[in-house]
mmCIF file of C-alpha atoms and ligand atoms in Angstrom:
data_model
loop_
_atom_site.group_PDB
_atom_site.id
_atom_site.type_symbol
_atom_site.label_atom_id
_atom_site.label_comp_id
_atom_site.label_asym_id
_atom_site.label_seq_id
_atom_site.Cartn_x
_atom_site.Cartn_y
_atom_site.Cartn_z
ATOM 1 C CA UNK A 13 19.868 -8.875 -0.274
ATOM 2 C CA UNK A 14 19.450 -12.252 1.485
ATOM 3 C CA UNK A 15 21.617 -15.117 0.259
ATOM 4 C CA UNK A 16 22.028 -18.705 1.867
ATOM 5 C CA UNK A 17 22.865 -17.747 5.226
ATOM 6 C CA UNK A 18 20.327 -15.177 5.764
ATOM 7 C CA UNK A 19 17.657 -17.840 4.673
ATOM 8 C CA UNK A 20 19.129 -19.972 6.912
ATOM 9 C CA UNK A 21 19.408 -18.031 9.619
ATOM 10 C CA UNK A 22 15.537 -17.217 9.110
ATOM 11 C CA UNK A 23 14.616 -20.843 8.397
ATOM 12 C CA UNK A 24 16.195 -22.374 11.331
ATOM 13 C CA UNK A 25 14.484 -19.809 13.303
ATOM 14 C CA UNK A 26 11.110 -20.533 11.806
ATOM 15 C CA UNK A 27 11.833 -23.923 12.284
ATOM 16 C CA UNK A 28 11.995 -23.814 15.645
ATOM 17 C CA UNK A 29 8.537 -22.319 15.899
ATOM 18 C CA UNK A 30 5.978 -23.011 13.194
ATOM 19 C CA UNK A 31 6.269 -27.045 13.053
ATOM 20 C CA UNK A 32 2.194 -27.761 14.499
ATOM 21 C CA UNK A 33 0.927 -24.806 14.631
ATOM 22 C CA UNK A 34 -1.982 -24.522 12.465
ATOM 23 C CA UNK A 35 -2.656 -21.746 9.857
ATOM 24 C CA UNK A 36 -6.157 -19.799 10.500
ATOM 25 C CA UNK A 37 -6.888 -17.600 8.151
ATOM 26 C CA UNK A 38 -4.620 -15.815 5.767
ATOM 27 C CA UNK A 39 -5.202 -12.198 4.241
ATOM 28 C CA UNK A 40 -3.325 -11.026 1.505
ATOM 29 C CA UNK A 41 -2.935 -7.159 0.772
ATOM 30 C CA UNK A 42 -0.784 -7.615 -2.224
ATOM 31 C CA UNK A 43 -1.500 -10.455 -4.824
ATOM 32 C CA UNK A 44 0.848 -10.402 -7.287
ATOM 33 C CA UNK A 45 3.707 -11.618 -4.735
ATOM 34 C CA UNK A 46 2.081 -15.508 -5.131
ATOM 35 C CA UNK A 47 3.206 -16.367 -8.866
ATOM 36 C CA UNK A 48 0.865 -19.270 -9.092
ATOM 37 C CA UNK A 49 -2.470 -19.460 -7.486
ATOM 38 C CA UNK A 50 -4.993 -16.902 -7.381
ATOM 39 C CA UNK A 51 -5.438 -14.956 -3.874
ATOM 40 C CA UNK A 52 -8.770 -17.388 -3.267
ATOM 41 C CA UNK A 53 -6.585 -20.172 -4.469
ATOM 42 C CA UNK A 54 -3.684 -19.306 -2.399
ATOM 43 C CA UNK A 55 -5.674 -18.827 0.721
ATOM 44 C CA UNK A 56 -7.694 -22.064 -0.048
ATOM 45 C CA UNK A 57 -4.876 -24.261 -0.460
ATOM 46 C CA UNK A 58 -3.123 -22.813 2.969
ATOM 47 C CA UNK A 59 -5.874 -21.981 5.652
ATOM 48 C CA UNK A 60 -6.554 -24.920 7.884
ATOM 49 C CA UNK A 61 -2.771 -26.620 7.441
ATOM 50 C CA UNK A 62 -0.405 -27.614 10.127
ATOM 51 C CA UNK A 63 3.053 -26.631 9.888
ATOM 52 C CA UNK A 64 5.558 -29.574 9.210
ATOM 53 C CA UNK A 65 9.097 -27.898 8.696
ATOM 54 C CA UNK A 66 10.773 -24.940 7.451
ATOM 55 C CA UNK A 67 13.618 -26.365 4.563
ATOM 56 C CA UNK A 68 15.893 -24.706 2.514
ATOM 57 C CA UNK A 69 17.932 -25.671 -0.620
ATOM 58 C CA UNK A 70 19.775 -22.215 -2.305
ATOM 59 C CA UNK A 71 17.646 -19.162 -1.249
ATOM 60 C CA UNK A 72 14.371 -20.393 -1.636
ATOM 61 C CA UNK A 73 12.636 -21.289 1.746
ATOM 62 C CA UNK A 74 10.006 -24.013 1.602
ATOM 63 C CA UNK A 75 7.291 -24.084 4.612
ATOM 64 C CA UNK A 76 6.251 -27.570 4.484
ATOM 65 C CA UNK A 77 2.430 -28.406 5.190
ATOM 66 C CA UNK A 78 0.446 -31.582 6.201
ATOM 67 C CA UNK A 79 -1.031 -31.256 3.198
ATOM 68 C CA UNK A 80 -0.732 -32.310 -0.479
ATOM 69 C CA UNK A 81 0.600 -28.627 -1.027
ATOM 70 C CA UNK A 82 3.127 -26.468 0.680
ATOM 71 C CA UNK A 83 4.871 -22.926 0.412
ATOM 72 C CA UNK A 84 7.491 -21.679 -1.213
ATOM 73 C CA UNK A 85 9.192 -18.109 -0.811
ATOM 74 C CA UNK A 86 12.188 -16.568 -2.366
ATOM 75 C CA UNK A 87 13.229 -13.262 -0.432
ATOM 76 C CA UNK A 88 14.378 -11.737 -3.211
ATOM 77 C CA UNK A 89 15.677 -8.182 -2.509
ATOM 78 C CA UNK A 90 13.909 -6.968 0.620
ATOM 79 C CA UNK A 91 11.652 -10.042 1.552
ATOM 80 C CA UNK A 92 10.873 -10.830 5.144
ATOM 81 C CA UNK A 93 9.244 -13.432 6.922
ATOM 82 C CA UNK A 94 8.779 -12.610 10.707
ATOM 83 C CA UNK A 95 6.906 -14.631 13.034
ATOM 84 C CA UNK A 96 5.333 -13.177 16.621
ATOM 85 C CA UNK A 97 4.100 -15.292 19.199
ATOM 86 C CA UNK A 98 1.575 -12.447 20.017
ATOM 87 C CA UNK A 99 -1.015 -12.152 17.271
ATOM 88 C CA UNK A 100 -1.996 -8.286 18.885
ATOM 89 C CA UNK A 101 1.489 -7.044 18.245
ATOM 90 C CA UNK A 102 1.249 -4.514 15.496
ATOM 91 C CA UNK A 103 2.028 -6.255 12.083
ATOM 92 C CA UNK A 104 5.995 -5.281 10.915
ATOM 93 C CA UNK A 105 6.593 -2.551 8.177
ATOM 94 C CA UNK A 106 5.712 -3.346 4.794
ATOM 95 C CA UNK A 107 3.869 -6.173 6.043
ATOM 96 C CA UNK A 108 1.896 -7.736 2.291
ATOM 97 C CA UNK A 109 0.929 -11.288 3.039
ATOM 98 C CA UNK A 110 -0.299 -11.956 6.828
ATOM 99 C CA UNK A 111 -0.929 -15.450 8.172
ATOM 100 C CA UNK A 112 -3.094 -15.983 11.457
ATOM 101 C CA UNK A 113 -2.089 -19.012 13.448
ATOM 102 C CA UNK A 114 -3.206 -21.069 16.421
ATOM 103 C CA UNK A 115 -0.390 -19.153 18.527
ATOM 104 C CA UNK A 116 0.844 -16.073 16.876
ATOM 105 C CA UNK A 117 1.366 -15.076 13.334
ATOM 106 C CA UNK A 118 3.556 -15.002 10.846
ATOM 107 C CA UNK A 119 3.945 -11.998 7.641
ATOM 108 C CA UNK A 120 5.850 -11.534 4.572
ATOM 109 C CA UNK A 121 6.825 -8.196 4.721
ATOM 110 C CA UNK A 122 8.655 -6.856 1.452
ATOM 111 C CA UNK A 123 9.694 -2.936 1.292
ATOM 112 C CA UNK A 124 10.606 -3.453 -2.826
ATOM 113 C CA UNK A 125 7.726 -6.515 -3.276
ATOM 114 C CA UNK A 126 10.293 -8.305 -5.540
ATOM 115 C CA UNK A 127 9.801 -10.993 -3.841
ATOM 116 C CA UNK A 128 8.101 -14.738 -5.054
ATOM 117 C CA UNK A 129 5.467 -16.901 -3.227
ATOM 118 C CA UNK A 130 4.580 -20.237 -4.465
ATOM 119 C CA UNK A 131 1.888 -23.240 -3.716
ATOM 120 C CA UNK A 132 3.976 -25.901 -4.876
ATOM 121 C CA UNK A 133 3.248 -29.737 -4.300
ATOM 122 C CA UNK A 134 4.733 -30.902 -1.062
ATOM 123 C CA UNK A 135 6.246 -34.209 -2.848
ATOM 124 C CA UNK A 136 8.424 -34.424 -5.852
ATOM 125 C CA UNK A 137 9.206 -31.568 -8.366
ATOM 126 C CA UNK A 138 8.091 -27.909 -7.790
ATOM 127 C CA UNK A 139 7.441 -27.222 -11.088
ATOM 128 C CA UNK A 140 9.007 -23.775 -10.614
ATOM 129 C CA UNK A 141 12.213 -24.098 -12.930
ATOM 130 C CA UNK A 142 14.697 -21.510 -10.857
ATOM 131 C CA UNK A 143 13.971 -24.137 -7.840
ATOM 132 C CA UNK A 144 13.859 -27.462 -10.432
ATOM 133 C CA UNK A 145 17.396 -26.802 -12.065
ATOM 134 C CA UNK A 146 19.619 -25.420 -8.936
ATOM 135 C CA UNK A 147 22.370 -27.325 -8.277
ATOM 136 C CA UNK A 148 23.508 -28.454 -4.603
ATOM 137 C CA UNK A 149 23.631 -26.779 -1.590
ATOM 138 C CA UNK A 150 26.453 -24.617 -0.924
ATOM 139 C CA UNK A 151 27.012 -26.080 2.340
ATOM 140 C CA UNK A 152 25.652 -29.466 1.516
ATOM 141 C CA UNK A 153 27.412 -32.553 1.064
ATOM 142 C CA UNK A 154 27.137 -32.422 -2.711
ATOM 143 C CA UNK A 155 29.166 -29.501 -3.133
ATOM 144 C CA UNK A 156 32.399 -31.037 -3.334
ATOM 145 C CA UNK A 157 35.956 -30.247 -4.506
ATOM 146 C CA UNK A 158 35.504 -32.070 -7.225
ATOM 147 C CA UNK A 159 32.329 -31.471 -8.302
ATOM 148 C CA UNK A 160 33.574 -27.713 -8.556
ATOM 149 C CA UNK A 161 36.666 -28.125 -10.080
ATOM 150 C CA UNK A 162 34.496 -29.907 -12.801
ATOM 151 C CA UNK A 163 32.374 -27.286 -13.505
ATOM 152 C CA UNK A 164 35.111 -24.892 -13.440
ATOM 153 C CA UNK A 165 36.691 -26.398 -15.930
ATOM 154 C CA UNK A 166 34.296 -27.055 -18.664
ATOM 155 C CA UNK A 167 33.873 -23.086 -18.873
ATOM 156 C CA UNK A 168 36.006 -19.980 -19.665
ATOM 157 C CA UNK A 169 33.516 -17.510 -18.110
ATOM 158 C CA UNK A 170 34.710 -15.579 -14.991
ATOM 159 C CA UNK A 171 34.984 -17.767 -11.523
ATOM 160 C CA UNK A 172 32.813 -15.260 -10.112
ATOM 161 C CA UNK A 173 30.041 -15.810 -12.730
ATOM 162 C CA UNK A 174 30.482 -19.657 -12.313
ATOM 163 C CA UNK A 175 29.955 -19.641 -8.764
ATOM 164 C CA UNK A 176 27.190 -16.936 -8.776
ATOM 165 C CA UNK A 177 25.534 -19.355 -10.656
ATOM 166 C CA UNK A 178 22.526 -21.251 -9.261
ATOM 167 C CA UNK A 179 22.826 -24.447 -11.342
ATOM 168 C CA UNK A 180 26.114 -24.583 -10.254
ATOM 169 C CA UNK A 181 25.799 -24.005 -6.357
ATOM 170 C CA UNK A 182 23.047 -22.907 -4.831
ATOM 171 C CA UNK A 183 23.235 -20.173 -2.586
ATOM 172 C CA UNK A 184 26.111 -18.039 -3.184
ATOM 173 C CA UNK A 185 25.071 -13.968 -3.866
ATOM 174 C CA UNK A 186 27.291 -11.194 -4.777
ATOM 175 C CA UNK A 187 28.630 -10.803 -0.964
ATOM 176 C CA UNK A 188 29.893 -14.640 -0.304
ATOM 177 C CA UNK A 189 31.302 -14.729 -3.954
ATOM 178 C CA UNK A 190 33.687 -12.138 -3.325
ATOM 179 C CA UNK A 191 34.426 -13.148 0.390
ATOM 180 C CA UNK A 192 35.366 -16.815 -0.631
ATOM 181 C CA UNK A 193 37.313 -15.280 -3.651
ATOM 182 C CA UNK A 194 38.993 -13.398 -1.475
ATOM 183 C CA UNK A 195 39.908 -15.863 1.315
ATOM 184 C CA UNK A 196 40.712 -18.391 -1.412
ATOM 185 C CA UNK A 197 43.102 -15.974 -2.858
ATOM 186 C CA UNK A 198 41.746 -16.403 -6.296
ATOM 187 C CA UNK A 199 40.783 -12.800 -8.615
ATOM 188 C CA UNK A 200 37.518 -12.635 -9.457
ATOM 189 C CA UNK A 201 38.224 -12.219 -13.122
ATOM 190 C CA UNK A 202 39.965 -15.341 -13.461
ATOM 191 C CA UNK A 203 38.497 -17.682 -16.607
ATOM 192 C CA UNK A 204 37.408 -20.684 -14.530
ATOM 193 C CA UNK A 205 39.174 -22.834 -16.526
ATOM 194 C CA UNK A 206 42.338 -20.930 -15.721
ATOM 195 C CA UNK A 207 41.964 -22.389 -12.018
ATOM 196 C CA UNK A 208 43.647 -25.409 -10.630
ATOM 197 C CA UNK A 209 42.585 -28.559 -8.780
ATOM 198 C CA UNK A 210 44.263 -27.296 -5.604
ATOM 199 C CA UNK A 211 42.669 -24.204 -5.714
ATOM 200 C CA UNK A 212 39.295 -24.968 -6.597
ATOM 201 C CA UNK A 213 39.579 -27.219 -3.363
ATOM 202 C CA UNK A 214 40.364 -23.984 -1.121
ATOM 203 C CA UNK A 215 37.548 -22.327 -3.229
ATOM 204 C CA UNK A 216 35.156 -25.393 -1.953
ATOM 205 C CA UNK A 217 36.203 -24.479 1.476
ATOM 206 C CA UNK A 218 36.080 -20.738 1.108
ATOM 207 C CA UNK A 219 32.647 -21.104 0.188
ATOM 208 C CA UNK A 220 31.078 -23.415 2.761
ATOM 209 C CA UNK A 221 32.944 -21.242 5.390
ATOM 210 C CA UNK A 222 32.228 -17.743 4.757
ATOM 211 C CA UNK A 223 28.582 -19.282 4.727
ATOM 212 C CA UNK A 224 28.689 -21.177 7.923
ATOM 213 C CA UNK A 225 30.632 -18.025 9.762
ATOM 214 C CA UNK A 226 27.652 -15.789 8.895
ATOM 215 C CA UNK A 227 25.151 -18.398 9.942
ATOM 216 C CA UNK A 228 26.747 -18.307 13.299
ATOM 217 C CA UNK A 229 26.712 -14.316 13.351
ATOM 218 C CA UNK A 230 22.724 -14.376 12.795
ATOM 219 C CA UNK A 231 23.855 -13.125 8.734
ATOM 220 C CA UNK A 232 24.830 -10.134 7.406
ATOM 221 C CA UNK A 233 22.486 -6.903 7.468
ATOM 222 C CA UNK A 234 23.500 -4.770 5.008
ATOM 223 C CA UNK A 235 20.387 -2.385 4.645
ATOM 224 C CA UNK A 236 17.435 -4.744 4.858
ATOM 225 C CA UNK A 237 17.671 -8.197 6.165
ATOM 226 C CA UNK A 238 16.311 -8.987 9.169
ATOM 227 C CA UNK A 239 15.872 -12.651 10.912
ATOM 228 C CA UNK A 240 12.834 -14.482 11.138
ATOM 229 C CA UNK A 241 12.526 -12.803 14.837
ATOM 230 C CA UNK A 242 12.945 -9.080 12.916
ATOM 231 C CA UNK A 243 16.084 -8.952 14.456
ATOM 232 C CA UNK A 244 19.372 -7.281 12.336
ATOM 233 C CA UNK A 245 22.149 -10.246 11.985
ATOM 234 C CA UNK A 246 26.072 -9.529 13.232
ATOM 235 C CA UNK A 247 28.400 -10.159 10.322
ATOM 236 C CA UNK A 248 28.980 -7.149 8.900
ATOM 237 C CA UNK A 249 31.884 -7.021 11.130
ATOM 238 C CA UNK A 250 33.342 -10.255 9.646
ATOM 239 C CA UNK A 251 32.963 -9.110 6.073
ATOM 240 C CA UNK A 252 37.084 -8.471 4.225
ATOM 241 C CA UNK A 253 36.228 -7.272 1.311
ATOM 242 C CA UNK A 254 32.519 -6.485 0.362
ATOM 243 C CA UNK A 255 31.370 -2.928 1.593
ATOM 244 C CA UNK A 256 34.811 -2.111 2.354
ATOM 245 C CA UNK A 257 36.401 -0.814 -1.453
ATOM 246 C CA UNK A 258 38.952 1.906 -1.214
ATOM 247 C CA UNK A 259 39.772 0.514 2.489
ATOM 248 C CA UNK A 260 42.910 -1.622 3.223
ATOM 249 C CA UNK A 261 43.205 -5.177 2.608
ATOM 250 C CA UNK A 262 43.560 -6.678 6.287
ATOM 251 C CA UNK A 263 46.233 -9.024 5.055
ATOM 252 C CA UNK A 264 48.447 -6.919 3.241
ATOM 253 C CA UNK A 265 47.144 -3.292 3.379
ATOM 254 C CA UNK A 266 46.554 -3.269 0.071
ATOM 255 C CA UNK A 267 43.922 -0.203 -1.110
ATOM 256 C CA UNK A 268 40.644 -2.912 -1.891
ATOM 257 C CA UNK A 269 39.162 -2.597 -5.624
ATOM 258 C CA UNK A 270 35.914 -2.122 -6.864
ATOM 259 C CA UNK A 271 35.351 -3.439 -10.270
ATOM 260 C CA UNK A 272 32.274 -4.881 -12.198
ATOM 261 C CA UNK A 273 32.560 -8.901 -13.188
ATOM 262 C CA UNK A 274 29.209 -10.692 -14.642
ATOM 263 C CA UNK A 275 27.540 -7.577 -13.928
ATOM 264 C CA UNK A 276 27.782 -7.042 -10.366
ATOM 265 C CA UNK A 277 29.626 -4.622 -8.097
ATOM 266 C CA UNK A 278 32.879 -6.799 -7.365
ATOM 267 C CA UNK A 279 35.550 -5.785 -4.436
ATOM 268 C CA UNK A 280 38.746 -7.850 -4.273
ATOM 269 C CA UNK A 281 42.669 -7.167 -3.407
ATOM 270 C CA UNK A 282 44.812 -6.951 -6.055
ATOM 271 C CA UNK A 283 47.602 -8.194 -4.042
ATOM 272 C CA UNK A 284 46.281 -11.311 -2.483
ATOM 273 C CA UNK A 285 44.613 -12.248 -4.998
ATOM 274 C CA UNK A 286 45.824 -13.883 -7.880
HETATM 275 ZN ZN1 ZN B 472 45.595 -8.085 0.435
#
């Protein structure tokens, strides 16, 4: 499932490519995906539009257009977007939205179709309240110390369920939140407002590094995720703790647990983490 830096890993790649290149003609095989246009709408507001930038805040990509409008996609589980320089190259697997440009083309491919598409305005407020309401950046400058420790405080749910939260930091999925848990040495169990000013700083940090680590590794491929060149990404190998339950801590050689906190799968070490 892609989280922050398997978005970013496909954004900066589609950023790299897409900005003035002009959209064609765009042919749509499975409607429901865009949540707010019709397909005629959704076709009318996009065909004809030069590519500006790919940007990112959380998981939600945002293609930005010359126009008044631009797109929005949220990956969801299995979502893909893959652009080829060579428009005859046969369309990737599960290909469900395909868009024709002056050099190449680009598809959303999506194996589960979970995933969201949006025509949003390319100024101001989306209107699309999961994007409206997140809070900052995981590994942007708002996401500081303090402003964690803050909302850490004001709450006795789990950590884990504070910082899986998207109002709270945007970004962090089920993987990350147990990696920085674990390299911040805090148990995923503990009431946030059980955790201390010092260690909500090394939870900060935790955070913004497991992220930026994977973003250098090209993200982590569990089953799915593939970059926006359909290529799998390298950190698996860098993972400590998710994926690897019943294995040994590489700290302490402690046997890793697998336990369920705010409803998800949850691995941590019951040694080094407190
Ligand atoms: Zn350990």
């Amino acid at each position: 499932m892609p989280e922050l830096p398997e978005v970013e890993t496909v954004r900066r790649y589609l950023d790299s490519k897409l900005p003035g290149d002009r959209i064609t003609a765009v042919t749509v095989d499975l409607p429901r995906l865009i949540k707010n246009r019709t397909e005629d709408a959704f076709r009318r507001a996009l065909t004809d539009r030069v590519f500006r930038a790919a940007d990112r805040k959380g998981k939600y990509l945002i293609l930005r257009l010359d126009g008044p409008e631009s797109l929005m996609v949220h990956l969801r589980m299995t979502g893909r977007l893959v652009f080829q320089e060579d428009e005859s190259l046969p369309d990737p697997p599960y290909t469900r939205i395909r868009f024709s440009l002056e050099r190449g083309k680009l598809t959303y491919g999506d194996v589960r179709t979970l995933g969201d598409l949006w025509i949003i305005p390319s100024e101001g407020k989306t209107g699309i309240s999961g994007y409206d309401t997140l809070g900052p950046d995981a590994i942007g400058d708002a996401f500081t110390p303090d402003y964690l420790y803050r909302k850490l405080k004001g709450t006795s749910r789990s950590v884990k369920a504070v910082i899986l939260d998207q109002t709270v930091v945007a970004g962090v999925g089920n993987i990350y939140a147990d990696e920085a848990l674990f390299l911040a040495g805090i148990r995923p169990s503990r009431h946030a407002d059980r955790v201390t000013k010092a260690e909500s700083a090394k939870l900060c940090d935790a955070i913004r590094s497991v992220m930026l680590g994977s973003i250098d590794a090209g993200g982590t491929t569990f089953r799915d995720f593939l970059d926006g060149a359909g290529h799998e990404g390298g950190n698996v190998e860098n993972l400590r703790v998710y994926g690897r339950d019943g294995e040994p801590c590489t700290v302490c050689g402690t046997e890793i647990q697998l336990t369920k906190i705010a409803g998800r799968g949850t691995r941590y070490c019951p040694k080094c983490q407190k």
